[in-house]
XYZ file of C-alpha atoms in Angstrom:
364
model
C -224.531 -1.867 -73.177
C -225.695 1.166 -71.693
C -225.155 -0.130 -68.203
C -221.541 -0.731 -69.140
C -221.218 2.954 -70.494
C -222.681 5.028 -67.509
C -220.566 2.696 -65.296
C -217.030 3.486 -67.799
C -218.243 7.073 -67.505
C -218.430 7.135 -63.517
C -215.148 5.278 -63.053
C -213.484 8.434 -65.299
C -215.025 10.995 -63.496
C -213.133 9.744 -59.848
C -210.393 9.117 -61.433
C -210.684 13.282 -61.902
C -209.776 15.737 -58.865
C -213.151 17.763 -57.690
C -210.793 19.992 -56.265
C -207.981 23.037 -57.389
C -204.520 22.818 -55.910
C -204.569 26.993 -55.744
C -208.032 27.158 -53.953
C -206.795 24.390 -50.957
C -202.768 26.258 -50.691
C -205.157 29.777 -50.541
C -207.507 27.847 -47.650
C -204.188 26.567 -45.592
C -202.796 29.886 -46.091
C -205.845 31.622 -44.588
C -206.588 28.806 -42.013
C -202.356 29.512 -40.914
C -202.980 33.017 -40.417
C -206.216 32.773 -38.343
C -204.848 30.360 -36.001
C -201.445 32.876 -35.281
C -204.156 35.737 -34.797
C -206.412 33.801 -32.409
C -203.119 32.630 -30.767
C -202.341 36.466 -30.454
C -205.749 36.938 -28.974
C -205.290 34.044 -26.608
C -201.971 35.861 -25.223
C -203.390 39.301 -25.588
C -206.540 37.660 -22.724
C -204.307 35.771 -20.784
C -201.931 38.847 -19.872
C -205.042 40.690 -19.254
C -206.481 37.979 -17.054
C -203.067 37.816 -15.409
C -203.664 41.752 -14.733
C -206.803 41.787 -13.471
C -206.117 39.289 -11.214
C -202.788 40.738 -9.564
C -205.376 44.164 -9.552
C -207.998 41.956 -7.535
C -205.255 40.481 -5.178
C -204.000 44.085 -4.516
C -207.432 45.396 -3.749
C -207.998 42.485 -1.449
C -204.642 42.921 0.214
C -205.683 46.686 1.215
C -209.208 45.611 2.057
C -207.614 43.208 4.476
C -205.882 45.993 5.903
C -208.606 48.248 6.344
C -210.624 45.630 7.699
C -208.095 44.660 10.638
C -208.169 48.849 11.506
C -212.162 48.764 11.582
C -211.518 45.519 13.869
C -209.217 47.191 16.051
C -211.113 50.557 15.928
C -214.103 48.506 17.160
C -212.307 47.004 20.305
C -210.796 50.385 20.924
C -214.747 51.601 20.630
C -215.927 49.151 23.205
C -213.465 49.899 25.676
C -214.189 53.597 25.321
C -217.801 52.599 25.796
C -216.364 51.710 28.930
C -214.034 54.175 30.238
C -217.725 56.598 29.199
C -219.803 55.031 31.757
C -216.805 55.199 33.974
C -216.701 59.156 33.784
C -220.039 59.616 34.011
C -220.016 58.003 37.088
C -216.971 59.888 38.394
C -218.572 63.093 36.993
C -222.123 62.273 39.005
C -220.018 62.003 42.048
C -218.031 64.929 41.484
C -221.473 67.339 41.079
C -222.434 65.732 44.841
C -219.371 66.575 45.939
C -219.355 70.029 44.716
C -222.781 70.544 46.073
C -221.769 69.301 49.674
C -219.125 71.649 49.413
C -221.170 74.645 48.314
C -223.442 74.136 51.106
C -220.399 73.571 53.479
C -219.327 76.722 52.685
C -222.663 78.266 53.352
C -223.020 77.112 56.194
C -219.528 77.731 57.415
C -220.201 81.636 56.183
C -223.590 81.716 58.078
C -221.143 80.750 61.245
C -218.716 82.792 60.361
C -221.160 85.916 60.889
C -223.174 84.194 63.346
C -219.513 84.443 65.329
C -218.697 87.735 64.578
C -222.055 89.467 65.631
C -221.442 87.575 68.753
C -218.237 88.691 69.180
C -219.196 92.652 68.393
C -222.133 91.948 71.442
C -219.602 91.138 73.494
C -217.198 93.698 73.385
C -220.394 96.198 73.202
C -221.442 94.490 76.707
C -217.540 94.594 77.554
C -217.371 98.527 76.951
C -220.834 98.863 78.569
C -220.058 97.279 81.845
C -216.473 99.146 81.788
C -217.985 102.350 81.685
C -220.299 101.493 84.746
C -217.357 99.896 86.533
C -216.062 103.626 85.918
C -218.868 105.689 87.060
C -219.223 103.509 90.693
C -215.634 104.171 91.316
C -215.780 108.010 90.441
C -219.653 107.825 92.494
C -217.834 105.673 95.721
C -215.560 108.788 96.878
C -218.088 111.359 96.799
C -219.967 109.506 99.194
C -220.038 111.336 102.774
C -219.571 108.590 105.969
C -222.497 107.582 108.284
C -222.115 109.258 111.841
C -220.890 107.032 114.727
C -224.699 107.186 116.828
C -226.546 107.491 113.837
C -228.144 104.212 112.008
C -225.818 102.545 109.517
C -227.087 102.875 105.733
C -226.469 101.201 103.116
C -224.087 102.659 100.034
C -225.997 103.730 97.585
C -224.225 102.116 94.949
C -224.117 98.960 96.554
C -227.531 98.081 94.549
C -226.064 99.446 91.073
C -223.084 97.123 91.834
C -225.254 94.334 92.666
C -226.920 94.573 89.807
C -223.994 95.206 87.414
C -223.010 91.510 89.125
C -226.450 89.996 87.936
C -226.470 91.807 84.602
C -224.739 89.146 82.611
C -227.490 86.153 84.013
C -229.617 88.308 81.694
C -227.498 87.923 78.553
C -227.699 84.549 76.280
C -224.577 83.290 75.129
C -223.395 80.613 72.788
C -223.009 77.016 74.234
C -219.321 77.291 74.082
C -218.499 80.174 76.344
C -221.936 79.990 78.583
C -220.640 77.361 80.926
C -217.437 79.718 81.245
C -219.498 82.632 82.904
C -220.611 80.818 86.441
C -219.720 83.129 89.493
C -220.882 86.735 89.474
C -220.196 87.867 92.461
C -216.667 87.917 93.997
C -215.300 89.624 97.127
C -212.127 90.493 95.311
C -212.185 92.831 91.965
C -215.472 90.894 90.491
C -215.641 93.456 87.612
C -211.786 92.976 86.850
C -212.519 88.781 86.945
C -215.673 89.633 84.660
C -214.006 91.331 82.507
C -210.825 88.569 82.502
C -214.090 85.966 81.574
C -215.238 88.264 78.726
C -211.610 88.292 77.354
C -211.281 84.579 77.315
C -214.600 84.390 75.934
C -213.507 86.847 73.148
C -210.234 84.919 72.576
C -212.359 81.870 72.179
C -214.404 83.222 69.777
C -211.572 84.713 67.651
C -210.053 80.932 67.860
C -213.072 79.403 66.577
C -213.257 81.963 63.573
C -209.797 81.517 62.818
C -210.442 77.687 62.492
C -213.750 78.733 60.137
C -211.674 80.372 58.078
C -209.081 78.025 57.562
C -211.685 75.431 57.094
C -212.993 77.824 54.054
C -210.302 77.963 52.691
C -209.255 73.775 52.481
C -213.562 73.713 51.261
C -212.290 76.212 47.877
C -209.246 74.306 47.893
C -210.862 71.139 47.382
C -213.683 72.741 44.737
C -210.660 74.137 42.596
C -209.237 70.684 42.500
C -212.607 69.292 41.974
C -213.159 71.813 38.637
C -209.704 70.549 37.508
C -210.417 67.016 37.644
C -213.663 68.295 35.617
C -212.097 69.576 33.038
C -209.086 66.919 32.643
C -212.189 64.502 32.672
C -213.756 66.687 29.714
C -210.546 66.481 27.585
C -210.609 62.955 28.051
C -214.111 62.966 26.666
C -213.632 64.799 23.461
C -210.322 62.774 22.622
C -212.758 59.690 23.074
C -215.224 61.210 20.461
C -212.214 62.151 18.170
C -211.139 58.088 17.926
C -214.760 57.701 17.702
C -214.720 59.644 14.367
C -211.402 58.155 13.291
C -212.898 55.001 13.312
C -216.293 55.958 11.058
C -214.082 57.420 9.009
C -211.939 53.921 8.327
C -215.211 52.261 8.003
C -215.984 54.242 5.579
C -212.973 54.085 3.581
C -213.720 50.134 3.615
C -216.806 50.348 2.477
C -216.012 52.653 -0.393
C -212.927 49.941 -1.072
C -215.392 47.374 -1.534
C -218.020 49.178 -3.513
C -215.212 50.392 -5.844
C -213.962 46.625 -6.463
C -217.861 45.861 -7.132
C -218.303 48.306 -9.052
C -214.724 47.789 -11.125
C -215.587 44.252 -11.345
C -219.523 43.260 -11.385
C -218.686 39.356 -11.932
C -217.178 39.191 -8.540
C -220.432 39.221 -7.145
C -220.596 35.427 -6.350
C -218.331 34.658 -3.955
C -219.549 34.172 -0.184
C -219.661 37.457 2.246
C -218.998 34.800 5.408
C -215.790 33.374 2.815
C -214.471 36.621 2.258
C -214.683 37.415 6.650
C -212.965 34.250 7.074
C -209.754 35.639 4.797
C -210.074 38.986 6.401
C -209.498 37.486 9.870
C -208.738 40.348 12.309
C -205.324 40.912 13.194
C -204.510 44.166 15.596
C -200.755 45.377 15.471
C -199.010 47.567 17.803
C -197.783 49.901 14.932
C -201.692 50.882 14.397
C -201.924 51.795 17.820
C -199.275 54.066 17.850
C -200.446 55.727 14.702
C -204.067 56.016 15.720
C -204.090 56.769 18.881
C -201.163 58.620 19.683
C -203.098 61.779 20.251
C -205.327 59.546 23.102
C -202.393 58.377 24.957
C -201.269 60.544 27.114
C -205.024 61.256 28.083
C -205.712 57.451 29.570
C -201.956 56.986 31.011
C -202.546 59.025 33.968
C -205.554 57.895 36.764
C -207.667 59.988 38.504
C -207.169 61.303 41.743
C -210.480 60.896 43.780
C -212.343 58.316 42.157
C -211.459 54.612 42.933
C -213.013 53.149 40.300
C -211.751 54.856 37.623
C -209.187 52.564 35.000
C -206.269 53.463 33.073
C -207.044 52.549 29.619
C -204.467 50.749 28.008
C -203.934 49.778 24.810
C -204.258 45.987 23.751
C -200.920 44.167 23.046
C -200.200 42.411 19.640
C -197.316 41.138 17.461
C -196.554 42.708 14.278
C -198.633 41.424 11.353
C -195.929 39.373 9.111
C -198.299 39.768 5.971
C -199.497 42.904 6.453
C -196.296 44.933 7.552
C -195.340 46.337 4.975
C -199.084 48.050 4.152
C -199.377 48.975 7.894
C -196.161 51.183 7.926
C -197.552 53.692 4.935
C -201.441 53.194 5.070
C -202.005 56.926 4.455
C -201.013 56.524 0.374
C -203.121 53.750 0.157
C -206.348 55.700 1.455
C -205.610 58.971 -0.143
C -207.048 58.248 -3.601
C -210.753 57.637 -1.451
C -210.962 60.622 0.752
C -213.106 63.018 -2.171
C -215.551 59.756 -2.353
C -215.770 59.472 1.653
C -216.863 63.160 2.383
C -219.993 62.790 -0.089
C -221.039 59.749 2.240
C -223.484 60.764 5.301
C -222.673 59.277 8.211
C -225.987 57.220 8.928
C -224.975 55.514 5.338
C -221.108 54.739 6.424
C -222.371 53.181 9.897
C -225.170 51.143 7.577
C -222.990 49.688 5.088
C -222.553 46.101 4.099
C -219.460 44.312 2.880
C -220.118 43.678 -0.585
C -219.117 40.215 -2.166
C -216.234 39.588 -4.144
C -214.315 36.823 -6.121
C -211.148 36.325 -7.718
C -210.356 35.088 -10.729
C -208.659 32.537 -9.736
C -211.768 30.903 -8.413
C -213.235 31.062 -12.095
């Protein structure tokens, strides 16, 4: 009996609801509105996600850019590298041939004088033997005749003459004119023929200083164009060094790219550095080189004039980037926003830097 009661009671109490109809419309109700909010919240992330990652692809876009002008900066470097050793060379050669030219000079001075000293000693001899000449031709008339019986003597200026003849055996002269003066004693007018050889001699002389002087002159012609070339070749130096700077500066403005997308987004430290290289392929286009090195070009498109081995440094030939022409034609509002960052950076640090890794979120 009291088996059959507990088992009456039990079979009443399921036939009973354990729960309220208000309490499980109040739970739906509740459970209706948190699944609209957390769909809210789902749309809410996903535009953000969608955000961030069209932010990301623009950051990699300009990085991609940068990276092809630090490429192309690079291969501009190298050949500059290049045209360097190139001037040095032609500089060495032009300080040799400035020196042989100084001491061409010198010694074409030295000659000069050596010449015109000569030239004063012999027209000092020339006026020296005239005025003898002179004095034997006043001292001949005054000379009385020998008598018909007596013994014949000889004129006493006969010796003077004589040795007016074998005066100029005594005298050294230059190689060129020595061989001139041979016969010094004539039957006819010998001082009139000596004085003819002096004249030629003098005439010579003048000649030869006349040709020293020109020769002078073509030696400073020469050394002014030499200084010229010097200084063209020192213009082309310092607009070498200003690309140089140009392109520290744009590797720079990469690396501070980079470090602001790492430091923007820390979880995009796990992608691959040799990944992100591959995308960032190197690219040149001619509308960089005109931008960048417009200042440079009038500089390499002329050669030099006395060195052979000097090179005309050209430029290096590419098609227009089909992704990346529309960043290349305006790159200066892209790296505006970075220039305050860049001049805090030393420039051991910029040359030092390392790309820093990067992923997008579509690769999460």
């Amino acid at each position: 009996m009291l088996a059959e009661n507990l088992v009456e009671e039990f079979e009443m109490k399921e036939d009973e609801p354990w729960y309220d109809h208000r309490d499980l419309q109040q739970d739906l109700q509740l459970a209706a509105e948190l699944g609209k909010t957390l769909l809210d919240r789902n749309t809410e992330l996903e535009e953000s996600l969608q955000q961030m990652y069209t932010t990301n692809q623009e950051q990699l876009q300009e990085i991609e850019y940068l990276t092809k002008q630090v490429e192309l900066l690079r291969h501009m470097n190298e050949q500059h590298a290049k045209v360097y050793e190139q001037l040095d060379a032609t500089a060495r050669e032009l300080e040799e041939t400035n020196q042989k030219l100084a001491a061409d000079s010198k010694a074409s001075q030295q000659k000069i004088l050596s010449l015109t000293e000569t030239i004063e000693c012999l027209q000092t001899n020339i006026e020296h033997l005239q005025s003898q000449v002179e004095e034997l031709k006043s001292s001949d008339p005054g000379r009385s005749r020998p008598g018909r019986g007596g013994p014949q003597q000889p004129a006493p200026g006969s010796a003077c003459l004589k040795e007016l003849y074998d005066l100029p055996r005594h005298f050294v002269y230059d190689h060129v004119f020595a061989e001139k003066i041979a016969s010094l004693h004539s039957q006819q007018s010998p001082e009139e023929e000596e004085n003819g050889r002096l004249k030629k001699t003098v005439s010579v002389l003048q000649a030869q200083l006349s040709l020293e002087r020109q020769k002078r002159l073509a030696v400073e012609e020469e050394l002014g164009l030499a200084l010229k070339e010097n200084r063209e070749l020192e213009q082309q130096l310092r607009a070498a060094d200003a690309c140089g700077a140009r392109a520290l500066e744009l590797e720079a403005e990469v690396a501070a790219m980079r470090r602001a997308l790492q430091a923007e987004h820390p979880w995009a430290n796990g992608v691959d550095t040799p990944a992100l290289d591959a995308l960032l392929a190197p690219e040149p286009s001619q509308s960089l080189l005109e931008e960048m090195f417009l200042t440079v070009a009038d500089a390499y498109r002329r050669p030099l004039q006395r060195s052979s081995s000097d090179t005309v440094l050209g430029g290096p030939a590419a098609g227009p980037d089909e992704q990346g022409g529309e960043r290349a034609s305006n790159p200066k509002d892209r790296t505006s926003p970075l220039q305050p960052e860049l001049s805090r950076l030393p420039p051991r640090e910029l040359r030092r830097t390392r790309w820093p890794a990067c992923r997008c979120p579509a690769r999460l």
